[in-house]
Amino acid sequence: MIYRLERIPKPGETLEHAGLVFEVAAADKKRINKLLVRVLEVKPR
């Protein structure tokens, strides 16, 4: 996530990648302390 954003994200920020949603639950100025990962729902065609 840090690589894609090129910075330390703030708590509450999200990023979608490869069918997953990454949400920062806790972070400080130097690192992400807690990251939540959810699978995106696949909508039937």
PDB file of N, CA and C in Angstrom:
ATOM      1  N   MET A   1       0.824  -1.174   0.000  1.00  0.00           N
ATOM      2  CA  MET A   1       0.000   0.000   0.000  1.00  0.00           C
ATOM      3  C   MET A   1       0.881   1.255   0.000  1.00  0.00           C
ATOM      4  N   ILE A   2       1.919   1.246   0.801  1.00  0.00           N
ATOM      5  CA  ILE A   2       2.837   2.384   0.835  1.00  0.00           C
ATOM      6  C   ILE A   2       3.498   2.562  -0.529  1.00  0.00           C
ATOM      7  N   TYR A   3       3.863   1.473  -1.164  1.00  0.00           N
ATOM      8  CA  TYR A   3       4.494   1.532  -2.486  1.00  0.00           C
ATOM      9  C   TYR A   3       3.556   2.172  -3.504  1.00  0.00           C
ATOM     10  N   ARG A   4       2.279   1.750  -3.510  1.00  0.00           N
ATOM     11  CA  ARG A   4       1.315   2.283  -4.483  1.00  0.00           C
ATOM     12  C   ARG A   4       1.002   3.759  -4.241  1.00  0.00           C
ATOM     13  N   LEU A   5       0.876   4.162  -2.980  1.00  0.00           N
ATOM     14  CA  LEU A   5       0.530   5.547  -2.659  1.00  0.00           C
ATOM     15  C   LEU A   5       1.748   6.465  -2.603  1.00  0.00           C
ATOM     16  N   GLU A   6       2.933   5.868  -2.462  1.00  0.00           N
ATOM     17  CA  GLU A   6       4.194   6.598  -2.333  1.00  0.00           C
ATOM     18  C   GLU A   6       4.235   7.486  -1.091  1.00  0.00           C
ATOM     19  N   ARG A   7       3.526   7.053  -0.032  1.00  0.00           N
ATOM     20  CA  ARG A   7       3.519   7.759   1.252  1.00  0.00           C
ATOM     21  C   ARG A   7       2.848   6.857   2.289  1.00  0.00           C
ATOM     22  N   ILE A   8       2.928   7.252   3.547  1.00  0.00           N
ATOM     23  CA  ILE A   8       2.233   6.531   4.612  1.00  0.00           C
ATOM     24  C   ILE A   8       0.775   7.008   4.605  1.00  0.00           C
ATOM     25  N   PRO A   9      -0.182   6.111   4.398  1.00  0.00           N
ATOM     26  CA  PRO A   9      -1.583   6.528   4.379  1.00  0.00           C
ATOM     27  C   PRO A   9      -2.099   6.827   5.787  1.00  0.00           C
ATOM     28  N   LYS A  10      -3.150   7.618   5.846  1.00  0.00           N
ATOM     29  CA  LYS A  10      -3.781   7.975   7.120  1.00  0.00           C
ATOM     30  C   LYS A  10      -4.864   6.955   7.455  1.00  0.00           C
ATOM     31  N   PRO A  11      -5.192   6.793   8.732  1.00  0.00           N
ATOM     32  CA  PRO A  11      -6.279   5.883   9.114  1.00  0.00           C
ATOM     33  C   PRO A  11      -7.571   6.231   8.371  1.00  0.00           C
ATOM     34  N   GLY A  12      -8.250   5.205   7.884  1.00  0.00           N
ATOM     35  CA  GLY A  12      -9.489   5.387   7.129  1.00  0.00           C
ATOM     36  C   GLY A  12      -9.287   5.368   5.628  1.00  0.00           C
ATOM     37  N   GLU A  13      -8.066   5.542   5.146  1.00  0.00           N
ATOM     38  CA  GLU A  13      -7.803   5.511   3.705  1.00  0.00           C
ATOM     39  C   GLU A  13      -7.921   4.083   3.186  1.00  0.00           C
ATOM     40  N   THR A  14      -8.420   3.956   1.959  1.00  0.00           N
ATOM     41  CA  THR A  14      -8.572   2.641   1.339  1.00  0.00           C
ATOM     42  C   THR A  14      -7.884   2.607  -0.016  1.00  0.00           C
ATOM     43  N   LEU A  15      -7.601   1.383  -0.449  1.00  0.00           N
ATOM     44  CA  LEU A  15      -6.994   1.144  -1.751  1.00  0.00           C
ATOM     45  C   LEU A  15      -7.557  -0.163  -2.280  1.00  0.00           C
ATOM     46  N   GLU A  16      -8.029  -0.166  -3.527  1.00  0.00           N
ATOM     47  CA  GLU A  16      -8.508  -1.387  -4.170  1.00  0.00           C
ATOM     48  C   GLU A  16      -7.424  -1.914  -5.085  1.00  0.00           C
ATOM     49  N   HIS A  17      -7.171  -3.229  -4.990  1.00  0.00           N
ATOM     50  CA  HIS A  17      -6.155  -3.849  -5.836  1.00  0.00           C
ATOM     51  C   HIS A  17      -6.417  -5.346  -5.909  1.00  0.00           C
ATOM     52  N   ALA A  18      -6.433  -5.882  -7.116  1.00  0.00           N
ATOM     53  CA  ALA A  18      -6.541  -7.326  -7.369  1.00  0.00           C
ATOM     54  C   ALA A  18      -7.745  -7.953  -6.677  1.00  0.00           C
ATOM     55  N   GLY A  19      -8.876  -7.262  -6.707  1.00  0.00           N
ATOM     56  CA  GLY A  19     -10.087  -7.819  -6.119  1.00  0.00           C
ATOM     57  C   GLY A  19     -10.166  -7.707  -4.607  1.00  0.00           C
ATOM     58  N   LEU A  20      -9.264  -6.943  -4.015  1.00  0.00           N
ATOM     59  CA  LEU A  20      -9.244  -6.760  -2.569  1.00  0.00           C
ATOM     60  C   LEU A  20      -9.343  -5.280  -2.228  1.00  0.00           C
ATOM     61  N   VAL A  21      -9.876  -4.993  -1.057  1.00  0.00           N
ATOM     62  CA  VAL A  21      -9.912  -3.626  -0.541  1.00  0.00           C
ATOM     63  C   VAL A  21      -9.052  -3.603   0.717  1.00  0.00           C
ATOM     64  N   PHE A  22      -8.058  -2.727   0.730  1.00  0.00           N
ATOM     65  CA  PHE A  22      -7.169  -2.561   1.873  1.00  0.00           C
ATOM     66  C   PHE A  22      -7.562  -1.263   2.572  1.00  0.00           C
ATOM     67  N   GLU A  23      -7.813  -1.334   3.875  1.00  0.00           N
ATOM     68  CA  GLU A  23      -8.186  -0.151   4.645  1.00  0.00           C
ATOM     69  C   GLU A  23      -7.240  -0.002   5.833  1.00  0.00           C
ATOM     70  N   VAL A  24      -6.707   1.192   5.989  1.00  0.00           N
ATOM     71  CA  VAL A  24      -5.805   1.468   7.104  1.00  0.00           C
ATOM     72  C   VAL A  24      -6.655   1.706   8.350  1.00  0.00           C
ATOM     73  N   ALA A  25      -6.495   0.833   9.339  1.00  0.00           N
ATOM     74  CA  ALA A  25      -7.232   0.969  10.594  1.00  0.00           C
ATOM     75  C   ALA A  25      -6.443   1.800  11.605  1.00  0.00           C
ATOM     76  N   ALA A  26      -5.111   1.691  11.572  1.00  0.00           N
ATOM     77  CA  ALA A  26      -4.260   2.462  12.485  1.00  0.00           C
ATOM     78  C   ALA A  26      -2.907   2.689  11.828  1.00  0.00           C
ATOM     79  N   ALA A  27      -2.393   3.900  11.971  1.00  0.00           N
ATOM     80  CA  ALA A  27      -1.080   4.235  11.402  1.00  0.00           C
ATOM     81  C   ALA A  27      -0.500   5.418  12.160  1.00  0.00           C
ATOM     82  N   ASP A  28       0.823   5.526  12.115  1.00  0.00           N
ATOM     83  CA  ASP A  28       1.489   6.710  12.648  1.00  0.00           C
ATOM     84  C   ASP A  28       2.337   7.301  11.526  1.00  0.00           C
ATOM     85  N   LYS A  29       3.222   8.203  11.833  1.00  0.00           N
ATOM     86  CA  LYS A  29       3.997   8.883  10.790  1.00  0.00           C
ATOM     87  C   LYS A  29       4.997   7.982  10.087  1.00  0.00           C
ATOM     88  N   LYS A  30       5.348   6.838  10.699  1.00  0.00           N
ATOM     89  CA  LYS A  30       6.379   5.980  10.130  1.00  0.00           C
ATOM     90  C   LYS A  30       5.896   4.631   9.625  1.00  0.00           C
ATOM     91  N   ARG A  31       4.691   4.188  10.041  1.00  0.00           N
ATOM     92  CA  ARG A  31       4.257   2.845   9.629  1.00  0.00           C
ATOM     93  C   ARG A  31       2.753   2.661   9.748  1.00  0.00           C
ATOM     94  N   ILE A  32       2.274   1.641   9.033  1.00  0.00           N
ATOM     95  CA  ILE A  32       0.898   1.188   9.182  1.00  0.00           C
ATOM     96  C   ILE A  32       0.902   0.189  10.333  1.00  0.00           C
ATOM     97  N   ASN A  33       0.064   0.412  11.342  1.00  0.00           N
ATOM     98  CA  ASN A  33       0.013  -0.471  12.502  1.00  0.00           C
ATOM     99  C   ASN A  33      -1.049  -1.555  12.365  1.00  0.00           C
ATOM    100  N   LYS A  34      -2.159  -1.245  11.693  1.00  0.00           N
ATOM    101  CA  LYS A  34      -3.224  -2.233  11.505  1.00  0.00           C
ATOM    102  C   LYS A  34      -3.856  -2.013  10.135  1.00  0.00           C
ATOM    103  N   LEU A  35      -3.953  -3.086   9.356  1.00  0.00           N
ATOM    104  CA  LEU A  35      -4.503  -3.029   8.006  1.00  0.00           C
ATOM    105  C   LEU A  35      -5.623  -4.053   7.889  1.00  0.00           C
ATOM    106  N   LEU A  36      -6.792  -3.613   7.459  1.00  0.00           N
ATOM    107  CA  LEU A  36      -7.924  -4.507   7.231  1.00  0.00           C
ATOM    108  C   LEU A  36      -7.978  -4.841   5.747  1.00  0.00           C
ATOM    109  N   VAL A  37      -8.239  -6.112   5.437  1.00  0.00           N
ATOM    110  CA  VAL A  37      -8.313  -6.556   4.043  1.00  0.00           C
ATOM    111  C   VAL A  37      -9.656  -7.233   3.834  1.00  0.00           C
ATOM    112  N   ARG A  38     -10.386  -6.801   2.807  1.00  0.00           N
ATOM    113  CA  ARG A  38     -11.679  -7.393   2.457  1.00  0.00           C
ATOM    114  C   ARG A  38     -11.663  -7.807   0.995  1.00  0.00           C
ATOM    115  N   VAL A  39     -12.404  -8.848   0.685  1.00  0.00           N
ATOM    116  CA  VAL A  39     -12.566  -9.296  -0.702  1.00  0.00           C
ATOM    117  C   VAL A  39     -13.728  -8.515  -1.303  1.00  0.00           C
ATOM    118  N   LEU A  40     -13.510  -7.952  -2.498  1.00  0.00           N
ATOM    119  CA  LEU A  40     -14.592  -7.254  -3.191  1.00  0.00           C
ATOM    120  C   LEU A  40     -15.658  -8.258  -3.592  1.00  0.00           C
ATOM    121  N   GLU A  41     -16.902  -7.854  -3.461  1.00  0.00           N
ATOM    122  CA  GLU A  41     -17.999  -8.728  -3.869  1.00  0.00           C
ATOM    123  C   GLU A  41     -18.025  -8.835  -5.387  1.00  0.00           C
ATOM    124  N   VAL A  42     -18.212 -10.042  -5.873  1.00  0.00           N
ATOM    125  CA  VAL A  42     -18.316 -10.279  -7.309  1.00  0.00           C
ATOM    126  C   VAL A  42     -19.795 -10.267  -7.661  1.00  0.00           C
ATOM    127  N   LYS A  43     -20.175  -9.371  -8.567  1.00  0.00           N
ATOM    128  CA  LYS A  43     -21.575  -9.280  -8.979  1.00  0.00           C
ATOM    129  C   LYS A  43     -21.834 -10.284 -10.093  1.00  0.00           C
ATOM    130  N   PRO A  44     -22.899 -11.082  -9.967  1.00  0.00           N
ATOM    131  CA  PRO A  44     -23.210 -12.044 -11.033  1.00  0.00           C
ATOM    132  C   PRO A  44     -23.625 -11.325 -12.311  1.00  0.00           C
ATOM    133  N   ARG A  45     -23.331 -11.935 -13.430  1.00  0.00           N
ATOM    134  CA  ARG A  45     -23.663 -11.316 -14.723  1.00  0.00           C
ATOM    135  C   ARG A  45     -25.056 -11.638 -15.150  1.00  0.00           C
TER     136      ARG A  45
END
